[in-house]
Short mmCIF file of C-alpha atoms in Angstrom, two decimals:
data_model
loop_
_atom_site.label_atom_id
_atom_site.label_comp_id
_atom_site.label_asym_id
_atom_site.label_seq_id
_atom_site.Cartn_x
_atom_site.Cartn_y
_atom_site.Cartn_z
CA UNK A 1 -32.28 8.41 -28.49
CA UNK A 2 -29.02 6.80 -27.59
CA UNK A 3 -28.36 3.29 -28.80
CA UNK A 4 -27.53 0.47 -26.36
CA UNK A 5 -23.95 0.56 -27.65
CA UNK A 6 -23.65 4.19 -26.62
CA UNK A 7 -24.84 3.24 -23.14
CA UNK A 8 -22.33 0.42 -22.77
CA UNK A 9 -19.93 1.25 -19.93
CA UNK A 10 -16.27 1.88 -20.64
CA UNK A 11 -13.70 -0.30 -18.86
CA UNK A 12 -10.54 0.62 -17.03
CA UNK A 13 -7.35 -1.13 -18.05
CA UNK A 14 -6.88 -3.54 -15.17
CA UNK A 15 -3.41 -4.56 -14.07
CA UNK A 16 -2.31 -8.18 -13.85
CA UNK A 17 -0.28 -9.48 -10.92
CA UNK A 18 2.92 -9.00 -12.90
CA UNK A 19 1.81 -5.49 -13.87
CA UNK A 20 1.29 -4.72 -10.19
CA UNK A 21 4.77 -5.96 -9.32
CA UNK A 22 6.24 -3.84 -12.13
CA UNK A 23 4.27 -0.81 -10.93
CA UNK A 24 5.92 -1.00 -7.51
CA UNK A 25 9.26 -0.32 -9.19
CA UNK A 26 8.00 3.15 -10.10
CA UNK A 27 7.79 4.04 -6.41
CA UNK A 28 10.72 4.68 -4.10
CA UNK A 29 9.34 4.64 -0.53
CA UNK A 30 11.63 4.87 2.47
CA UNK A 31 11.06 1.48 4.12
CA UNK A 32 12.74 -0.38 6.96
CA UNK A 33 12.30 -4.02 7.99
CA UNK A 34 14.24 -6.11 10.50
CA UNK A 35 16.46 -3.12 11.35
CA UNK A 36 17.64 -2.41 7.79
CA UNK A 37 16.58 -0.15 4.95
CA UNK A 38 14.92 -1.81 1.95
CA UNK A 39 16.33 -0.96 -1.47
CA UNK A 40 13.43 -2.42 -3.49
CA UNK A 41 10.11 -3.44 -1.97
CA UNK A 42 9.15 -5.79 -4.80
CA UNK A 43 12.50 -7.61 -4.57
CA UNK A 44 12.60 -7.80 -0.77
CA UNK A 45 12.17 -11.44 0.41
CA UNK A 46 10.60 -10.29 3.69
CA UNK A 47 7.68 -8.76 1.78
CA UNK A 48 7.29 -11.40 -0.96
CA UNK A 49 4.28 -13.18 0.63
CA UNK A 50 2.47 -9.85 0.94
CA UNK A 51 3.28 -8.82 -2.62
CA UNK A 52 2.04 -12.23 -3.76
CA UNK A 53 -1.26 -11.73 -1.94
CA UNK A 54 -1.81 -8.33 -3.57
CA UNK A 55 -0.77 -9.70 -6.97
CA UNK A 56 -3.42 -12.41 -6.66
CA UNK A 57 -6.13 -9.77 -6.23
CA UNK A 58 -5.13 -8.36 -9.61
CA UNK A 59 -4.98 -11.72 -11.39
CA UNK A 60 -8.32 -12.88 -10.06
CA UNK A 61 -10.02 -9.73 -11.40
CA UNK A 62 -8.97 -10.76 -14.92
CA UNK A 63 -10.65 -14.18 -14.74
CA UNK A 64 -13.87 -14.18 -16.81
CA UNK A 65 -15.70 -16.57 -14.50
CA UNK A 66 -15.19 -14.19 -11.56
CA UNK A 67 -16.09 -10.97 -13.36
CA UNK A 68 -19.53 -10.74 -11.73
CA UNK A 69 -17.99 -10.35 -8.28
CA UNK A 70 -14.50 -9.04 -9.10
CA UNK A 71 -15.66 -6.04 -11.15
CA UNK A 72 -18.41 -3.45 -10.80
CA UNK A 73 -19.80 -0.58 -12.83
CA UNK A 74 -19.36 2.80 -11.18
CA UNK A 75 -22.68 4.28 -12.25
CA UNK A 76 -21.59 7.91 -11.80
CA UNK A 77 -18.93 7.36 -14.49
CA UNK A 78 -20.55 4.47 -16.39
CA UNK A 79 -17.20 2.72 -16.08
CA UNK A 80 -16.30 -0.85 -15.13
CA UNK A 81 -13.74 -0.83 -12.31
CA UNK A 82 -12.23 -3.15 -9.74
CA UNK A 83 -14.69 -4.14 -7.01
CA UNK A 84 -11.96 -3.23 -4.50
CA UNK A 85 -12.18 0.44 -5.61
CA UNK A 86 -15.94 0.69 -6.14
CA UNK A 87 -18.51 2.82 -4.29
CA UNK A 88 -21.51 0.64 -3.48
CA UNK A 89 -24.71 1.68 -5.22
CA UNK A 90 -27.00 -1.13 -4.03
CA UNK A 91 -27.45 -3.97 -1.59
CA UNK A 92 -26.43 -6.27 -4.43
CA UNK A 93 -23.06 -4.50 -4.59
CA UNK A 94 -22.51 -5.31 -0.92
CA UNK A 95 -23.43 -8.96 -1.46
CA UNK A 96 -21.03 -9.22 -4.38
CA UNK A 97 -18.28 -7.47 -2.40
CA UNK A 98 -18.82 -9.96 0.41
CA UNK A 99 -18.47 -12.89 -1.97
CA UNK A 100 -15.45 -11.33 -3.70
CA UNK A 101 -13.56 -10.88 -0.43
CA UNK A 102 -14.37 -14.44 0.64
CA UNK A 103 -13.03 -15.86 -2.64
CA UNK A 104 -9.86 -13.76 -2.34
CA UNK A 105 -9.20 -14.87 1.23
CA UNK A 106 -9.83 -18.53 0.39
CA UNK A 107 -6.63 -18.25 -1.61
CA UNK A 108 -4.57 -15.73 0.34
CA UNK A 109 -5.83 -15.95 3.93
CA UNK A 110 -6.05 -12.15 4.01
CA UNK A 111 -6.27 -10.25 0.71
CA UNK A 112 -5.61 -6.81 2.31
CA UNK A 113 -6.70 -4.79 -0.70
CA UNK A 114 -10.34 -4.74 0.37
CA UNK A 115 -9.51 -2.15 3.04
CA UNK A 116 -9.31 0.42 0.23
CA UNK A 117 -12.91 -0.34 -0.70
CA UNK A 118 -14.02 0.22 2.90
CA UNK A 119 -12.10 3.49 3.26
CA UNK A 120 -13.26 4.92 -0.07
CA UNK A 121 -16.88 4.20 0.81
CA UNK A 122 -16.44 5.76 4.23
CA UNK A 123 -14.81 8.90 2.82
CA UNK A 124 -17.55 9.22 0.19
CA UNK A 125 -20.14 9.40 2.97
CA UNK A 126 -18.11 11.84 5.06
CA UNK A 127 -17.38 14.39 2.33
CA UNK A 128 -20.99 14.34 1.18
CA UNK A 129 -22.09 15.11 4.73
CA UNK A 130 -19.56 17.96 5.01
CA UNK A 131 -20.65 19.54 1.73
CA UNK A 132 -24.29 19.30 2.76
CA UNK A 133 -23.52 21.09 6.03
CA UNK A 134 -21.54 23.81 4.26
CA UNK A 135 -23.78 24.14 1.22
CA UNK A 136 -20.76 23.49 -0.99
CA UNK A 137 -19.49 20.89 -3.47
CA UNK A 138 -15.72 21.23 -3.08
CA UNK A 139 -15.05 18.27 -0.78
CA UNK A 140 -17.03 15.84 -2.86
CA UNK A 141 -15.51 17.17 -6.08
CA UNK A 142 -11.98 16.56 -4.78
CA UNK A 143 -12.88 13.06 -3.69
CA UNK A 144 -14.64 12.21 -6.96
CA UNK A 145 -11.58 13.32 -8.94
CA UNK A 146 -9.31 11.22 -6.72
CA UNK A 147 -11.63 8.22 -6.97
CA UNK A 148 -11.49 8.41 -10.76
CA UNK A 149 -7.69 8.54 -10.56
CA UNK A 150 -7.31 5.43 -8.41
CA UNK A 151 -9.94 3.51 -10.37
CA UNK A 152 -8.40 4.32 -13.74
CA UNK A 153 -4.89 3.49 -12.51
CA UNK A 154 -6.15 0.35 -10.66
CA UNK A 155 -4.11 1.27 -7.59
CA UNK A 156 -3.68 -0.42 -4.22
CA UNK A 157 -4.33 1.89 -1.29
CA UNK A 158 -3.10 1.51 2.28
CA UNK A 159 -5.42 2.73 5.02
CA UNK A 160 -3.49 4.94 7.45
CA UNK A 161 -6.13 5.34 10.14
CA UNK A 162 -4.99 3.97 13.50
CA UNK A 163 -2.85 6.60 15.22
CA UNK A 164 -0.07 5.83 17.68
CA UNK A 165 -2.43 7.45 20.23
CA UNK A 166 0.08 8.00 23.05
CA UNK A 167 -1.63 8.23 26.43
CA UNK A 168 -5.01 6.61 25.78
CA UNK A 169 -6.65 8.60 28.58
CA UNK A 170 -5.92 11.89 26.78
CA UNK A 171 -7.43 13.45 23.67
CA UNK A 172 -5.22 14.27 20.66
CA UNK A 173 -4.64 17.91 21.61
CA UNK A 174 -3.72 16.85 25.17
CA UNK A 175 -0.87 14.53 24.20
CA UNK A 176 2.62 15.36 25.45
CA UNK A 177 3.91 14.45 21.98
CA UNK A 178 1.50 15.77 19.33
CA UNK A 179 3.04 13.41 16.76
CA UNK A 180 1.26 10.49 18.41
CA UNK A 181 -1.62 11.59 16.15
CA UNK A 182 -1.34 12.80 12.55
CA UNK A 183 -2.20 16.48 12.37
CA UNK A 184 -1.90 19.57 10.19
CA UNK A 185 1.19 21.62 11.03
CA UNK A 186 0.98 24.20 8.25
CA UNK A 187 -1.52 25.52 5.69
CA UNK A 188 -0.87 27.51 2.56
CA UNK A 189 -2.55 28.37 -0.70
CA UNK A 190 -1.03 25.27 -2.25
CA UNK A 191 -2.00 22.73 0.40
CA UNK A 192 -1.18 21.45 3.88
CA UNK A 193 1.76 19.86 5.66
CA UNK A 194 1.05 16.96 8.02
CA UNK A 195 3.11 15.31 10.75
CA UNK A 196 2.43 12.42 13.12
CA UNK A 197 2.34 8.64 13.27
CA UNK A 198 -0.05 5.96 12.04
CA UNK A 199 0.60 2.76 13.96
CA UNK A 200 -1.05 -0.11 12.05
CA UNK A 201 -1.09 0.22 8.27
CA UNK A 202 -1.97 -3.05 6.56
CA UNK A 203 0.31 -3.85 3.63
CA UNK A 204 2.04 -0.49 4.06
CA UNK A 205 5.32 -1.25 2.22
CA UNK A 206 3.73 -2.55 -0.99
CA UNK A 207 0.87 -0.09 -1.51
CA UNK A 208 0.83 2.70 -4.08
CA UNK A 209 -0.77 5.39 -1.92
CA UNK A 210 -2.02 5.96 1.61
CA UNK A 211 -5.46 7.20 2.60
CA UNK A 212 -4.83 9.21 5.78
CA UNK A 213 -7.91 9.25 7.99
CA UNK A 214 -8.71 10.30 11.59
CA UNK A 215 -9.07 7.39 13.99
CA UNK A 216 -11.56 8.85 16.47
CA UNK A 217 -14.18 11.47 17.15
CA UNK A 218 -12.73 14.95 17.61
CA UNK A 219 -13.57 17.98 19.71
CA UNK A 220 -13.10 21.62 18.79
CA UNK A 221 -9.64 21.65 20.36
CA UNK A 222 -8.65 18.74 18.08
CA UNK A 223 -9.28 20.68 14.88
CA UNK A 224 -5.72 20.21 13.60
CA UNK A 225 -6.04 16.44 14.02
CA UNK A 226 -9.23 16.20 11.94
CA UNK A 227 -7.56 15.58 8.58
CA UNK A 228 -8.33 13.21 5.73
CA UNK A 229 -6.15 13.14 2.62
CA UNK A 230 -4.28 10.94 0.14
CA UNK A 231 -0.51 10.72 -0.38
CA UNK A 232 1.84 8.60 -2.42
CA UNK A 233 3.85 6.16 -0.34
CA UNK A 234 7.08 7.77 -1.49
CA UNK A 235 6.25 11.40 -0.71
CA UNK A 236 9.20 13.15 0.96
CA UNK A 237 8.90 12.99 4.74
CA UNK A 238 7.24 9.53 4.91
CA UNK A 239 9.07 6.70 6.67
CA UNK A 240 7.60 3.18 6.71
CA UNK A 241 8.79 0.84 9.47
CA UNK A 242 7.40 -2.61 8.70
CA UNK A 243 7.36 -6.21 9.86
CA UNK A 244 7.83 -9.14 7.45
CA UNK A 245 4.83 -10.61 5.68
CA UNK A 246 4.03 -14.24 6.53
CA UNK A 247 6.97 -16.52 7.39
CA UNK A 248 9.49 -15.82 4.63
CA UNK A 249 12.60 -15.89 6.77
CA UNK A 250 12.39 -19.44 8.12
CA UNK A 251 14.33 -22.32 6.66
CA UNK A 252 12.78 -23.47 3.39
CA UNK A 253 11.12 -26.84 3.44
CA UNK A 254 11.40 -29.49 0.74
CA UNK A 255 8.64 -29.66 -1.87
CA UNK A 256 5.82 -27.16 -1.94
CA UNK A 257 6.23 -24.11 0.28
CA UNK A 258 3.93 -23.79 3.26
CA UNK A 259 0.99 -21.43 2.98
CA UNK A 260 2.56 -18.53 4.85
CA UNK A 261 5.66 -18.58 2.67
CA UNK A 262 3.45 -18.00 -0.35
CA UNK A 263 0.99 -15.53 1.15
CA UNK A 264 1.18 -13.20 4.13
CA UNK A 265 0.56 -9.68 5.36
CA UNK A 266 2.96 -7.01 6.48
CA UNK A 267 1.84 -4.22 8.78
CA UNK A 268 3.70 -0.97 9.22
CA UNK A 269 4.16 2.05 11.41
CA UNK A 270 4.10 5.06 9.08
CA UNK A 271 5.77 8.26 10.26
CA UNK A 272 4.86 11.58 8.61
CA UNK A 273 7.34 14.44 8.98
CA UNK A 274 5.97 17.64 7.46
CA UNK A 275 4.60 15.80 4.43
CA UNK A 276 3.14 18.18 1.84
CA UNK A 277 -0.35 17.40 0.51
CA UNK A 278 -1.80 19.59 -2.29
CA UNK A 279 -5.38 20.75 -1.79
CA UNK A 280 -6.71 18.52 -4.56
CA UNK A 281 -5.74 15.53 -2.39
CA UNK A 282 -7.17 16.94 0.84
CA UNK A 283 -10.70 15.68 1.42
CA UNK A 284 -11.11 17.64 4.61
CA UNK A 285 -8.88 19.42 7.12
CA UNK A 286 -10.25 20.99 10.28
CA UNK A 287 -13.87 19.83 10.05
CA UNK A 288 -13.65 18.21 13.48
CA UNK A 289 -17.40 18.02 13.95
CA UNK A 290 -17.66 15.49 11.08
CA UNK A 291 -14.86 13.14 12.07
CA UNK A 292 -17.33 10.76 13.68
CA UNK A 293 -19.02 10.25 10.31
CA UNK A 294 -15.87 8.80 8.77
CA UNK A 295 -14.84 6.69 11.76
CA UNK A 296 -18.34 5.20 12.01
CA UNK A 297 -18.91 4.60 8.30
CA UNK A 298 -15.45 3.14 7.71
CA UNK A 299 -15.75 0.87 10.74
CA UNK A 300 -19.10 -0.47 9.55
CA UNK A 301 -17.89 -1.11 6.00
CA UNK A 302 -14.67 -2.69 7.25
CA UNK A 303 -16.31 -4.99 9.79
CA UNK A 304 -18.64 -6.14 7.03
CA UNK A 305 -15.62 -6.98 4.85
CA UNK A 306 -13.79 -8.69 7.75
CA UNK A 307 -16.70 -11.13 7.99
CA UNK A 308 -16.02 -12.31 4.44
CA UNK A 309 -12.26 -12.39 4.95
CA UNK A 310 -12.47 -14.73 7.94
CA UNK A 311 -15.08 -16.86 6.19
CA UNK A 312 -12.47 -17.46 3.50
CA UNK A 313 -10.00 -18.43 6.21
CA UNK A 314 -12.64 -20.70 7.72
CA UNK A 315 -13.00 -22.41 4.35
CA UNK A 316 -9.29 -23.27 4.50
CA UNK A 317 -9.69 -24.83 7.95
CA UNK A 318 -12.79 -26.79 6.92
CA UNK A 319 -11.06 -28.21 3.86
CA UNK A 320 -7.85 -29.00 5.72
CA UNK A 321 -9.74 -30.61 8.60
CA UNK A 322 -11.67 -32.87 6.24
CA UNK A 323 -8.44 -33.83 4.43
CA UNK A 324 -6.78 -34.68 7.73
CA UNK A 325 -9.69 -36.91 8.77
CA UNK A 326 -9.42 -38.71 5.46
CA UNK A 327 -5.64 -39.08 5.72
CA UNK A 328 -6.08 -40.53 9.23
CA UNK A 329 -8.34 -43.22 7.77
CA UNK A 330 -11.52 -41.86 9.33
CA UNK A 331 -14.81 -40.69 7.80
CA UNK A 332 -16.70 -37.92 9.66
CA UNK A 333 -19.93 -39.23 8.14
CA UNK A 334 -19.63 -42.36 10.28
CA UNK A 335 -17.74 -40.92 13.26
CA UNK A 336 -19.73 -38.54 15.43
CA UNK A 337 -16.60 -37.54 17.36
CA UNK A 338 -15.30 -36.03 14.09
CA UNK A 339 -18.59 -35.08 12.46
CA UNK A 340 -19.72 -32.99 15.42
CA UNK A 341 -16.63 -30.74 15.56
CA UNK A 342 -16.56 -30.42 11.76
CA UNK A 343 -20.19 -29.29 11.79
CA UNK A 344 -19.32 -26.90 14.62
CA UNK A 345 -16.58 -25.39 12.45
CA UNK A 346 -19.02 -25.06 9.56
CA UNK A 347 -21.63 -23.52 11.87
CA UNK A 348 -19.19 -20.92 13.17
CA UNK A 349 -17.96 -19.95 9.70
CA UNK A 350 -21.34 -19.80 8.01
CA UNK A 351 -22.96 -18.27 11.09
CA UNK A 352 -20.89 -15.10 11.07
CA UNK A 353 -20.95 -15.03 7.26
CA UNK A 354 -24.76 -15.10 7.41
CA UNK A 355 -24.56 -11.89 9.45
CA UNK A 356 -22.66 -10.34 6.54
CA UNK A 357 -25.36 -11.46 4.13
CA UNK A 358 -28.05 -10.00 6.39
CA UNK A 359 -26.12 -6.73 6.70
CA UNK A 360 -26.05 -6.56 2.89
CA UNK A 361 -29.74 -7.35 2.43
CA UNK A 362 -30.77 -4.82 5.08
CA UNK A 363 -28.35 -2.17 3.77
CA UNK A 364 -29.58 1.40 3.55
CA UNK A 365 -28.91 4.22 1.12
CA UNK A 366 -26.93 7.09 2.64
CA UNK A 367 -29.04 10.21 2.20
CA UNK A 368 -26.07 12.46 1.46
CA UNK A 369 -23.74 10.41 -0.76
CA UNK A 370 -26.32 8.08 -2.29
CA UNK A 371 -24.03 5.10 -1.61
CA UNK A 372 -25.13 2.00 0.28
CA UNK A 373 -24.13 1.25 3.86
CA UNK A 374 -24.21 -2.23 5.43
CA UNK A 375 -26.70 -2.57 8.26
CA UNK A 376 -24.59 -1.82 11.36
CA UNK A 377 -26.07 -4.27 13.88
CA UNK A 378 -25.55 -7.32 11.69
CA UNK A 379 -22.13 -6.06 10.59
CA UNK A 380 -20.98 -5.68 14.17
CA UNK A 381 -22.53 -8.96 15.35
CA UNK A 382 -20.79 -10.85 12.54
CA UNK A 383 -17.45 -9.24 13.32
CA UNK A 384 -17.90 -9.84 17.05
CA UNK A 385 -18.66 -13.51 16.44
CA UNK A 386 -15.57 -14.08 14.31
CA UNK A 387 -13.37 -12.06 16.67
CA UNK A 388 -14.25 -14.24 19.65
CA UNK A 389 -14.68 -17.56 17.82
CA UNK A 390 -11.42 -17.55 15.86
CA UNK A 391 -9.87 -19.39 18.81
CA UNK A 392 -12.59 -22.03 18.64
CA UNK A 393 -11.92 -22.43 14.93
CA UNK A 394 -8.26 -23.18 15.67
CA UNK A 395 -9.20 -25.55 18.50
CA UNK A 396 -11.59 -27.53 16.31
CA UNK A 397 -8.97 -27.86 13.56
CA UNK A 398 -6.62 -29.29 16.20
CA UNK A 399 -9.32 -31.59 17.58
CA UNK A 400 -10.11 -33.28 14.26
CA UNK A 401 -6.49 -33.43 13.15
CA UNK A 402 -4.79 -34.91 16.20
CA UNK A 403 -1.50 -34.09 17.85
CA UNK A 404 0.49 -35.10 14.80
CA UNK A 405 0.31 -31.55 13.45
CA UNK A 406 2.80 -30.37 16.06
CA UNK A 407 4.59 -33.64 16.88
CA UNK A 408 6.00 -34.45 13.44
CA UNK A 409 9.75 -34.69 12.91
CA UNK A 410 11.23 -31.85 10.90
CA UNK A 411 10.75 -31.90 7.13
CA UNK A 412 14.43 -32.64 6.54
CA UNK A 413 13.75 -36.16 7.80
CA UNK A 414 11.53 -36.74 4.77
CA UNK A 415 14.71 -36.75 2.70
CA UNK A 416 17.11 -38.32 5.18
CA UNK A 417 18.25 -41.73 3.80
CA UNK A 418 18.56 -43.04 7.34
CA UNK A 419 14.95 -42.20 8.35
CA UNK A 420 12.76 -41.36 5.35
CA UNK A 421 11.74 -44.87 4.30
CA UNK A 422 10.86 -46.03 7.79
CA UNK A 423 8.91 -42.85 8.59
CA UNK A 424 6.88 -43.18 5.41
CA UNK A 425 5.91 -46.71 6.44
CA UNK A 426 4.96 -46.14 10.05
CA UNK A 427 3.33 -42.70 9.68
CA UNK A 428 0.99 -43.60 6.85
CA UNK A 429 -2.57 -44.18 8.06
CA UNK A 430 -5.12 -44.44 5.24
CA UNK A 431 -3.63 -46.86 2.67
CA UNK A 432 -5.19 -44.78 -0.10
CA UNK A 433 -3.46 -41.56 1.04
CA UNK A 434 0.32 -41.45 0.55
CA UNK A 435 2.46 -40.56 3.56
CA UNK A 436 3.67 -37.33 2.00
CA UNK A 437 0.10 -36.09 1.42
CA UNK A 438 -0.85 -36.78 5.04
CA UNK A 439 2.20 -34.98 6.35
CA UNK A 440 1.70 -32.07 3.95
CA UNK A 441 -1.84 -31.54 5.26
CA UNK A 442 -0.65 -31.76 8.87
CA UNK A 443 2.00 -29.10 8.27
CA UNK A 444 -0.54 -26.91 6.47
CA UNK A 445 -2.81 -26.96 9.54
CA UNK A 446 0.17 -26.32 11.81
CA UNK A 447 1.10 -23.31 9.70
CA UNK A 448 -2.40 -21.80 9.88
CA UNK A 449 -3.20 -22.53 13.52
CA UNK A 450 -0.18 -23.52 15.64
CA UNK A 451 2.60 -21.25 14.42
CA UNK A 452 3.50 -17.57 14.47
CA UNK A 453 1.07 -17.25 11.54
CA UNK A 454 -1.70 -18.90 13.54
CA UNK A 455 -1.18 -16.51 16.42
CA UNK A 456 -1.20 -13.60 14.01
CA UNK A 457 -4.57 -14.68 12.55
CA UNK A 458 -5.99 -14.88 16.08
CA UNK A 459 -4.91 -11.39 17.13
CA UNK A 460 -5.77 -9.71 13.84
CA UNK A 461 -9.22 -11.33 13.94
CA UNK A 462 -9.77 -10.17 17.51
CA UNK A 463 -8.65 -6.55 17.09
CA UNK A 464 -8.78 -5.87 13.33
CA UNK A 465 -11.53 -3.35 12.61
CA UNK A 466 -11.81 -2.44 16.28
CA UNK A 467 -11.89 -4.24 19.60
CA UNK A 468 -14.83 -6.44 20.72
CA UNK A 469 -15.79 -3.66 23.13
CA UNK A 470 -16.19 -1.23 20.22
CA UNK A 471 -18.45 -3.68 18.38
CA UNK A 472 -20.60 -4.23 21.47
CA UNK A 473 -20.96 -0.48 21.83
CA UNK A 474 -22.16 -0.16 18.23
CA UNK A 475 -24.57 -3.07 18.57
CA UNK A 476 -26.17 -1.51 21.64
CA UNK A 477 -26.18 1.97 20.10
CA UNK A 478 -27.97 0.81 16.93
CA UNK A 479 -30.13 -2.09 18.11
CA UNK A 480 -33.87 -1.20 18.39
CA UNK A 481 -34.24 -2.11 22.06
CA UNK A 482 -37.05 0.43 22.30
CA UNK A 483 -39.19 -1.56 19.90
CA UNK A 484 -38.78 -4.66 22.06
CA UNK A 485 -39.59 -2.71 25.25
CA UNK A 486 -42.73 -1.21 23.73
CA UNK A 487 -43.76 -4.63 22.44
CA UNK A 488 -43.72 -6.03 25.97
CA UNK A 489 -45.43 -2.97 27.43
CA UNK A 490 -48.20 -3.29 24.83
CA UNK A 491 -48.72 -6.96 25.67
CA UNK A 492 -48.88 -6.01 29.35
CA UNK A 493 -51.49 -3.34 28.41
CA UNK A 494 -49.62 -0.60 30.20
CA UNK A 495 -50.79 2.08 27.80
CA UNK A 496 -47.42 3.83 27.88
CA UNK A 497 -46.85 6.45 25.18
CA UNK A 498 -43.52 6.62 23.38
CA UNK A 499 -41.11 9.00 25.11
CA UNK A 500 -38.14 10.23 23.05
CA UNK A 501 -36.28 11.14 26.24
CA UNK A 502 -36.56 7.67 27.75
CA UNK A 503 -33.14 6.02 27.46
CA UNK A 504 -34.22 2.44 26.76
CA UNK A 505 -36.80 3.36 24.09
CA UNK A 506 -34.81 5.82 21.97
CA UNK A 507 -33.89 3.22 19.36
CA UNK A 508 -36.90 1.85 17.51
CA UNK A 509 -37.39 -0.08 14.27
CA UNK A 510 -40.96 -0.57 13.07
CA UNK A 511 -39.94 -3.35 10.67
CA UNK A 512 -38.81 -3.79 7.10
CA UNK A 513 -40.15 -5.25 3.90
CA UNK A 514 -38.64 -6.14 0.55
CA UNK A 515 -38.96 -3.41 -2.04
CA UNK A 516 -41.60 -4.59 -4.52
CA UNK A 517 -39.27 -4.13 -7.44
CA UNK A 518 -36.11 -5.57 -5.91
CA UNK A 519 -36.19 -8.80 -7.95
CA UNK A 520 -38.03 -10.26 -10.89
CA UNK A 521 -40.57 -12.85 -9.68
CA UNK A 522 -39.05 -16.30 -9.77
CA UNK A 523 -35.47 -14.98 -9.92
CA UNK A 524 -32.96 -15.64 -7.14
CA UNK A 525 -31.11 -12.71 -5.60
CA UNK A 526 -27.75 -14.53 -5.80
CA UNK A 527 -26.90 -17.09 -8.49
CA UNK A 528 -23.96 -19.52 -8.77
CA UNK A 529 -20.84 -18.42 -10.58
CA UNK A 530 -19.74 -20.54 -13.55
CA UNK A 531 -18.55 -24.05 -12.66
CA UNK A 532 -14.93 -23.11 -13.37
CA UNK A 533 -14.84 -20.94 -10.25
CA UNK A 534 -11.65 -22.43 -8.85
CA UNK A 535 -9.16 -20.22 -7.09
CA UNK A 536 -5.98 -22.02 -7.99
#
């Protein structure tokens, strides 16, 4: 019999933030930003906020008090790995992932690295389905070997999924320019060559590798476009055309930098020109009939993660709004005109986050891969709520803060001998809160909600992970309307038998119960992290 010591999982050597920055120097991607070629991504000021955000995800994983959510044991390897690179084996894994992403985005606004988790889980489900259909093991074996590689190296992966798409009314094979979608242009005994364009790659310049994935369902004629593989960011033939991360190019302010100068997110258009991919890095190529599996599974995982990401952003607005009320000399506890909007902001944030919790609790085990999938209805409802309510979140932050957040004189006046003293006297409100602290909070809220960065958060929340229309489609497709119809028909004593061909009764859900052995009696499902759980 093995001893407990022999069963103890091994641990990967995790990188620190500085290790991550150093690792980027080992890559030489071809990157352009603001019309010029970048010599060194890690040294490029336009990308510094994005590099900082990724570096934080590495540093937080090394903090002992966060280990329960930052790390996970990959049971198939009995190895402790980063949660951002882990394949979920239980509903508890999904709950911990949700909490991990929220903590990360409380600090960074958008941590970006969690997209790798969503893509890896989606690919795991797709390759398992393909192998089951073929009666083979090759696709899963390639993916498992790649998963071990990225886990052991603690890499950051960019998700290259959204194609340029060209004419949206036409399918991939019907496009006038085939490079509007990534596709296979050549096959050989050694591998494949791919060409085409991915239009929205989060964090593209400062990733280690790209996961190339199809962005839509495919037909037989689209076989060449049904390709899923992994490539290094500096493979010959790859060109990355990026936008700056955050607001690094604006004039520096005195004192502490604004939020978006510290943290931000770059997105990139990635062009592939006959890029060679060896077979060991090709997870599938040509299996068009299974493309829907990956697009659906990735979208569900990613929308689940987006819920946590925007909850972390909501936490920033809640904290800043409360600070602004205090700095203005007002207490929401005694002022309903402030308490009501603050509670509304809390309700919005915790409301869509609760959908993420429900999606985790009601998660199901994928019959082919054995991994766990968030419940799709709750995942899509949560993402739909945040997508449409992000504008309300901004409005409420403005409502409780007042017009000062956009009416302040420029920060240079804080240090102008002719104006500074007088401004500090007349613009202080609460005598217990210094002028500079009030103004700092006002500029923080401006940065998050009434600047380029605020507009960016709105659009990325609306369209990131798919449009609201796509979420509504998934909600309707998966919601058990049939159960509700048959409930009413039973109460009306119609005596109607279930008909599988009847459109409104196809989706049914008889109900769910908690697995008897899911928790020890008297033990909570989720427990508080240690008291030192601060993110700064």
